[in-house]
Coordinates of C-alpha atoms in Angstrom, one line a residue:
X1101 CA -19.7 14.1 -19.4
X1102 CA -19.0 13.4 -15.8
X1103 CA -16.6 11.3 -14.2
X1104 CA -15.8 11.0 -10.4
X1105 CA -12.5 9.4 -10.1
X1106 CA -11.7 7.3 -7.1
X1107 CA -8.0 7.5 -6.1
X1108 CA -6.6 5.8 -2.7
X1109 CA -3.7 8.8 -3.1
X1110 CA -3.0 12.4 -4.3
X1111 CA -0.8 14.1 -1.5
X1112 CA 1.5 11.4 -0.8
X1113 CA 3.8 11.3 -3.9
X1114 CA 3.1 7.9 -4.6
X1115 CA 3.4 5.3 -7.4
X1116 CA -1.1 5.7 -7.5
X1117 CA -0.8 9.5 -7.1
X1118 CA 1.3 10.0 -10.2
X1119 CA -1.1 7.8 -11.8
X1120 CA -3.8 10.1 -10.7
X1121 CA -2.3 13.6 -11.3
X1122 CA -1.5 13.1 -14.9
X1123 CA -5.2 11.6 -16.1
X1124 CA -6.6 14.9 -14.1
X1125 CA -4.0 16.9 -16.1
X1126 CA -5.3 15.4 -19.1
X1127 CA -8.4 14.4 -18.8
X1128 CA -10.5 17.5 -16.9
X1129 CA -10.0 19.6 -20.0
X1130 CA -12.0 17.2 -21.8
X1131 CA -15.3 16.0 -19.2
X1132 CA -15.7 17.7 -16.1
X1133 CA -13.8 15.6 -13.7
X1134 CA -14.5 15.2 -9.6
X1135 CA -11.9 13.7 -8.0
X1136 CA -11.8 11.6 -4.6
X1137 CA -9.0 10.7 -2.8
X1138 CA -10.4 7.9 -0.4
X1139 CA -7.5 7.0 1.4
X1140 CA -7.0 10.8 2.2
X1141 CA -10.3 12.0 2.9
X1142 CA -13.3 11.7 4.8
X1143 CA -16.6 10.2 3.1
X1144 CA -18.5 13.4 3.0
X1145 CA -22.0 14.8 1.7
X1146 CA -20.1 16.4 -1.7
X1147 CA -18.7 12.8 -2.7
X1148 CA -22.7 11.9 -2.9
X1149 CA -23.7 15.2 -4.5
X1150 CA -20.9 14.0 -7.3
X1151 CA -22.0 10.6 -7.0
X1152 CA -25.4 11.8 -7.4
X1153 CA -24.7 13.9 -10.7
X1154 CA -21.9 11.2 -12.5
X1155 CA -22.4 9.6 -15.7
X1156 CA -19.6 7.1 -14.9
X1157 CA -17.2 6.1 -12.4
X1158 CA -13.4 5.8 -12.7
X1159 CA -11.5 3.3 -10.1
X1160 CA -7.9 3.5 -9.1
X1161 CA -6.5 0.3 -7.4
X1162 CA -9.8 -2.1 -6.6
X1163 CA -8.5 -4.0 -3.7
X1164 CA -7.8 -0.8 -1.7
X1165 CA -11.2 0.6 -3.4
X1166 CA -13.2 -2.4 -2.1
X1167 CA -11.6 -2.3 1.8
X1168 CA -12.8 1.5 1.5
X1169 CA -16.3 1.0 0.0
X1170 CA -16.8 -1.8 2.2
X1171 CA -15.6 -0.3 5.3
X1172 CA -17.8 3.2 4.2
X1173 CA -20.9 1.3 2.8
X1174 CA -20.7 3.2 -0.6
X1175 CA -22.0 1.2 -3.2
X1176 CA -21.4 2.1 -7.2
X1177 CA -25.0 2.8 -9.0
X1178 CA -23.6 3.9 -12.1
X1179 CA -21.6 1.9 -14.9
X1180 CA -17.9 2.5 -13.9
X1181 CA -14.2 2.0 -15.0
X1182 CA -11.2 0.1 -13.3
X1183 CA -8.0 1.2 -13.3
X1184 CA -5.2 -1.9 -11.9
X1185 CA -2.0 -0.3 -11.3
X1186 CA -0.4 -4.0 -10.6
X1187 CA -0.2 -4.3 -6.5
X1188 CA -3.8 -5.3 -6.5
X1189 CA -3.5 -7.5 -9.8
X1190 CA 0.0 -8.8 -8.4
X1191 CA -1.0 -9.3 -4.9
X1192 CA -4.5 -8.8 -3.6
X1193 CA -6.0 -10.8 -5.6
X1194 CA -4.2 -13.6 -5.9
X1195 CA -4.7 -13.5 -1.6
X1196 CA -8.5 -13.0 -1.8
X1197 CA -10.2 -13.1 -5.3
X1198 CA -13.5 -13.9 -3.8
X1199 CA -13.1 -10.5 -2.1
X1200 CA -12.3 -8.8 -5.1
X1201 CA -13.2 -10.4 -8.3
X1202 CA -17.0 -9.2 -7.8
X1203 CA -16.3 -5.8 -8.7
X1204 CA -14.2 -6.6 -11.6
X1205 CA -16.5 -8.8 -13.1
X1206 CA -19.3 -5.7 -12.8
X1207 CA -17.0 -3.3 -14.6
X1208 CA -18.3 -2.0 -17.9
X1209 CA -14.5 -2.3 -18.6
X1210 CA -10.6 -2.8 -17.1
X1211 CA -7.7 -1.0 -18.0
X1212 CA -4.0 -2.6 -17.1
X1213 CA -0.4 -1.1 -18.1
X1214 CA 0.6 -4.5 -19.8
X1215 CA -0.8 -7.5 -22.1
X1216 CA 0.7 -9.4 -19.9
X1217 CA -1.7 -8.0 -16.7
X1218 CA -4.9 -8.9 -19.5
X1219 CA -3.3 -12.1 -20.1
X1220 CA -2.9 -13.1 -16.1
X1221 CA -7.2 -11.8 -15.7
X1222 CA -8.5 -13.2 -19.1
X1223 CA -6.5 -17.0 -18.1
X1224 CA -6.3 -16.9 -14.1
X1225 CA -9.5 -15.5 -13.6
X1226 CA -12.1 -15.8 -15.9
X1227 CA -12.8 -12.4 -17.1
X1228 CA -13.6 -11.6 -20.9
X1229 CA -11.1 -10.4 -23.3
X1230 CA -13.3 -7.8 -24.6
X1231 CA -13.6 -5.9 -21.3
X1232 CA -10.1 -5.3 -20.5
X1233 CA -8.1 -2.7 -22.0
X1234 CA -4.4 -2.4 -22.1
X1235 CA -3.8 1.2 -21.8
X1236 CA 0.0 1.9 -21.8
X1237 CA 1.2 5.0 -19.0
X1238 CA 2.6 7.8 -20.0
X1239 CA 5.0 11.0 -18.3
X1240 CA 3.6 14.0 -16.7
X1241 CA 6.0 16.4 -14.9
X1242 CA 4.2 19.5 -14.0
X1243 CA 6.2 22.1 -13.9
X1244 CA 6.8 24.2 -10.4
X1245 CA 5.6 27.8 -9.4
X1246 CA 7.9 27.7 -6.5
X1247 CA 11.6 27.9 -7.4
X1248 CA 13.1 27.7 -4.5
X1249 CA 14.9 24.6 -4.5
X1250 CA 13.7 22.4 -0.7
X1251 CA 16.8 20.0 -1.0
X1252 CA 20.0 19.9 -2.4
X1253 CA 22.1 16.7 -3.7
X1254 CA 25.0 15.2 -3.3
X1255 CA 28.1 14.9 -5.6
X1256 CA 29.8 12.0 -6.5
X1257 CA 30.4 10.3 -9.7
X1258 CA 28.4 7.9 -11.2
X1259 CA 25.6 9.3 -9.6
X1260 CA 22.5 6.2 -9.1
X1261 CA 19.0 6.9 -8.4
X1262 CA 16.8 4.8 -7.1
X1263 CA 13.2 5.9 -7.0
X1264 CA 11.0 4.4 -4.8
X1265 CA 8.7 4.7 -1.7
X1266 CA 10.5 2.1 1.3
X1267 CA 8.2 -0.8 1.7
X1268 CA 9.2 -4.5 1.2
X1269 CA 7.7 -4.8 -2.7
X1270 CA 9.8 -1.9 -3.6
X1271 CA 13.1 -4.0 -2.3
X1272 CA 15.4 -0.8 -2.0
X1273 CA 18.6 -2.6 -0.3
X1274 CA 18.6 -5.5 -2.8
X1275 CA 21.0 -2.8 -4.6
X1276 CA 23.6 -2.6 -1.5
X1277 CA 25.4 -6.0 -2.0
X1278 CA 26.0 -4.1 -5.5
X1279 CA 27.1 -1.2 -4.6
X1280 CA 29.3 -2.5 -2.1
X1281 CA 31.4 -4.2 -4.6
X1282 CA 30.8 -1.1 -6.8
X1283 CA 32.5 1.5 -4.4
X1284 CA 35.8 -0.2 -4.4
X1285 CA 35.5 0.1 -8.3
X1286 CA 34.9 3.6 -7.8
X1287 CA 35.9 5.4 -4.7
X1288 CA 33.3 8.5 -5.6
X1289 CA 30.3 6.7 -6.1
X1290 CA 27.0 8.2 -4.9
X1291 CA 23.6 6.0 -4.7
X1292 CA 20.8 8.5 -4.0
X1293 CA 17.3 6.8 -2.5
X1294 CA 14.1 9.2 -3.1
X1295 CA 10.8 8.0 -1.9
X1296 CA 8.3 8.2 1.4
X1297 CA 9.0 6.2 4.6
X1298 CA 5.5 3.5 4.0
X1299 CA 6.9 0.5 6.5
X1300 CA 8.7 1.2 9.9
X1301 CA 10.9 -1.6 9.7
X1302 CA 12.3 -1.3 6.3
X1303 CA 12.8 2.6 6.4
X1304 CA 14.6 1.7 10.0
X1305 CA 16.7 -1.0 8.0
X1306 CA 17.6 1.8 4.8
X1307 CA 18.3 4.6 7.7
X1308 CA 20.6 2.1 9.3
X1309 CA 22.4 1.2 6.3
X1310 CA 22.8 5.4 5.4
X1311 CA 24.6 5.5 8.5
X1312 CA 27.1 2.6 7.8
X1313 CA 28.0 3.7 4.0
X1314 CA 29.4 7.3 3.6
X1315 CA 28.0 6.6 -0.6
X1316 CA 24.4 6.0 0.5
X1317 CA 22.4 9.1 0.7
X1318 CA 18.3 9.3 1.8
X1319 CA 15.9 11.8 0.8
X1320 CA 12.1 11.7 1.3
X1321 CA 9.5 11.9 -1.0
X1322 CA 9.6 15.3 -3.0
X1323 CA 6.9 17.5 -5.4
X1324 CA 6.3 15.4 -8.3
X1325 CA 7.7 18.8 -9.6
X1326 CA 10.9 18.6 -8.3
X1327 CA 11.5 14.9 -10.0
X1328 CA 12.6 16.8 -13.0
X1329 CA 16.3 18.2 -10.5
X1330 CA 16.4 14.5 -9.4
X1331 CA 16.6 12.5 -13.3
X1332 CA 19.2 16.0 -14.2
X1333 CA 21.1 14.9 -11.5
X1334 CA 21.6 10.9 -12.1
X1335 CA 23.7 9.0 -14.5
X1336 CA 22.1 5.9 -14.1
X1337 CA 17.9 5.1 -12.7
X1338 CA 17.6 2.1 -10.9
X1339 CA 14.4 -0.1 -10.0
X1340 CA 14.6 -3.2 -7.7
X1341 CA 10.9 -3.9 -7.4
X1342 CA 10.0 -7.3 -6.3
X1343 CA 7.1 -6.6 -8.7
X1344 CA 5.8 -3.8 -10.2
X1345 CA 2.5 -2.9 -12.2
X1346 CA 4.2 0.0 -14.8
X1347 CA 6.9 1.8 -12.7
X1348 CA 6.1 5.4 -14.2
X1349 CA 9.9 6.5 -12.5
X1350 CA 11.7 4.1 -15.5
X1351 CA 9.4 5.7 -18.2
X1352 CA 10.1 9.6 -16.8
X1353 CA 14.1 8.5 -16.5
X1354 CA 13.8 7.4 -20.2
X1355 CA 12.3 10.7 -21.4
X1356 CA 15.1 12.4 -20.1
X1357 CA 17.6 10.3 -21.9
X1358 CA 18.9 8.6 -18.4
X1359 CA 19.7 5.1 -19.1
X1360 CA 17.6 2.3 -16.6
X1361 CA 18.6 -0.8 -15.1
X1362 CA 15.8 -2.3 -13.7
X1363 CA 15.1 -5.8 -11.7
X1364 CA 13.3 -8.3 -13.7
X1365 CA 9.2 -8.7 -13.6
X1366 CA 6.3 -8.4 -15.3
X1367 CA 5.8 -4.4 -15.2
X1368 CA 9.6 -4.2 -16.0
X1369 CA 9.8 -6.3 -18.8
X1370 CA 7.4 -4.6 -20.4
X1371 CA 9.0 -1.0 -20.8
X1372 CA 12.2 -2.7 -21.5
X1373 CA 14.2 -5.1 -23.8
X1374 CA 17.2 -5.8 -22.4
X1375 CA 20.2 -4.5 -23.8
X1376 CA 18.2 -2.6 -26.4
X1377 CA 16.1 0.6 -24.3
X1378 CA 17.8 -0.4 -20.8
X1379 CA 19.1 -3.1 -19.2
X1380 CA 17.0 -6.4 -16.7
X1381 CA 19.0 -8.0 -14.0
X1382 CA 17.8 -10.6 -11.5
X1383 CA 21.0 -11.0 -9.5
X1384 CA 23.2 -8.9 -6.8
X1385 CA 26.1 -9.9 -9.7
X1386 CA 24.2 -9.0 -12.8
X1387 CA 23.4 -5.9 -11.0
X1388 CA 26.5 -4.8 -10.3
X1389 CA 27.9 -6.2 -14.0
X1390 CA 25.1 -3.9 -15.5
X1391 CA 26.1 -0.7 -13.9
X1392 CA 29.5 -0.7 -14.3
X1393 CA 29.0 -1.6 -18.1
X1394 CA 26.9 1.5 -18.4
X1395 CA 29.0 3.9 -17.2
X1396 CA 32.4 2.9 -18.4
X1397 CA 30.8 2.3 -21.7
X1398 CA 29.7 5.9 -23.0
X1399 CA 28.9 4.5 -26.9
X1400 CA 26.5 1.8 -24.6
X1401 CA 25.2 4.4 -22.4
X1402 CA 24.3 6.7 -25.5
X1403 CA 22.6 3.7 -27.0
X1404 CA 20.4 3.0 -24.1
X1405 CA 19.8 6.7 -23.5
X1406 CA 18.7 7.8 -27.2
X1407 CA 16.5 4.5 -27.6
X1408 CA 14.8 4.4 -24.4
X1409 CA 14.2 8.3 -25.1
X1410 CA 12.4 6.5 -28.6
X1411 CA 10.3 3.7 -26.6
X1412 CA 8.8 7.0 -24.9
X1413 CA 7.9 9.1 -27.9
X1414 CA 6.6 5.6 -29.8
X1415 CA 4.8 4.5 -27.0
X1416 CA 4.2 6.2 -23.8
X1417 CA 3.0 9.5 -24.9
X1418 CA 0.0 11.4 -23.0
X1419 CA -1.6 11.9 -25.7
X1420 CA -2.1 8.9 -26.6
X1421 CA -3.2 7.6 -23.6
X1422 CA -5.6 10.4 -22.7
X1423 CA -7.2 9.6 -26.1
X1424 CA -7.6 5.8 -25.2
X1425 CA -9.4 6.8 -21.7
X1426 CA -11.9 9.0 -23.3
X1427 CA -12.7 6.5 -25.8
X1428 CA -13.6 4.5 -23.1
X1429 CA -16.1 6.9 -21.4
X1430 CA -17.4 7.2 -24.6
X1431 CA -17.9 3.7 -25.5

């Protein structure tokens, strides 16, 4: 079988090229799989040849997808799959479903992270039940060839990571009010940002605030590799998304028994129930509550650890959701 995968991103280590890199992984040892990253390359006379040649279609993330078919005049003549990682479901569309909704509606099927994503397309916009899929992510590290470590990190104790590219929907400095109040608890504290610069004025705003606090620490995006030094390093993952589709950086914390405390939405909520596999806040105060009960609770902390470790073998495997893709090619 053969599949040519539209992806807006694969170099930029991104929430969509994570997304991308592990369905490769897992699915090119089973059809033979031609990937395009059209926010990253050039329309060019290969993408045709695989067009060409393709049994089916995959889509990452349709609102971008339609801005570059549209601006490119490429136009899908074979039955194809859609992928919704959440921004497009979350935002996009709700700002210009007349724009997008066509290509849904074509799809010989949708895939989203959560019921609640089917729910929100079945009831808000009209689209069948039976054509939408919810296909759960799942964790894929690869593992480096190149040892030599490009960064080092800093010490401190508790040591919080937040992971997450600096644009307004990731939120990043909703945690500072926290912290703030957290570093007079504990003078050593260390709260680590990882993630690409993506908006001028919010990366300006987070470089500003490293400057000010001698516990706030900035490093830029690294190797999807290297994430495996970064969730070693941290006691606590943190996620402050305004909204968020299925943030994969919760699910790879929980496989490696970090505990998460995550701001409350849809793509949240559904990797974690609240004081069971991690913890939901929606306040600077129940943000700072929840950290400090994790770490100066180690029986609490173990809890969290050992069953968000479960909610990944139970439900997040890649296995699992390699199988349910090539079901769908099949179908």
């Amino acid at each position: 079988m053969r599949v040519v995968f539209f992806t807006p991103y694969y170099k930029q280590n991104r929430g969509n090229s994570t997304t991308a890199k592990r369905l490769e992984h897992g699915l090119s040892e089973k059809v033979e799989f031609s990937f395009f990253p059209y926010e990253e390359i050039g329309v060019n006379p290969t993408l045709f040849e695989w067009m060409e040649k393709a049994d089916i279609y995959h889509i990452l993330h349709f609102s971008r997808f339609v801005q570059w078919a549209e601006k490119n005049d490429v136009t899908l003549d074979k039955p194809y799959i859609v992928t919704s990682g959440g921004t497009d479901l979350n935002h996009s569309l709700e700002e210009d479903e007349k724009r997008y909704l066509p290509l849904l509606r074509e799809a010989k099927a949708i895939t989203v992270f959560t019921q609640k994503a089917k729910q929100l397309l079945v009831e808000d916009y009209g689209l069948s039940d039976h054509s939408i899929h919810v296909i759960p992510q799942s964790i894929y590290l690869p593992s480096i060839e190149n040892k030599n470590e490009p960064f080092t990190l800093p010490d401190g104790k508790p040591k919080l990571l937040l992971p997450a590219g600096i644009r307004p929907v990731k939120d990043v400095l909703f945690a500072l009010r926290s912290m703030i109040k957290l570093s007079s608890d504990y003078p050593d504290l260390t709260f680590l940002i990882v993630g690409p610069n993506l908006d001028s004025e919010e990366f300006k705003k987070m470089k500003e605030a490293e400057n000010k606090y001698d516990w706030l620490y900035y490093l830029p995006e690294v190797e999807l590799g290297q994430m495996k030094k970064l969730y070693e390093w941290g006691d606590v993952v943190l996620n402050t998304s305004i909204s968020e589709g299925q943030s994969t950086a919760l699910l790879e914390a929980m496989s490696f028994k970090k505990p998460v405390i995550a701001r409350e939405n849809v793509g949240n909520s559904s990797i974690i129930q609240h004081g069971n596999n991690g913890l939901l806040f929606q306040s600077h105060e129940e943000l700072y509550q929840s950290i400090k009960i994790v770490i100066s609770d180690q029986e609490f902390y173990k809890q969290l650890s050992d069953r968000g470790f479960q909610t990944i073998e139970e439900k997040h495997t890649i296995k699992k959701e390699i199988a349910s893709y090539m079901e769908l090619y099949k179908n």
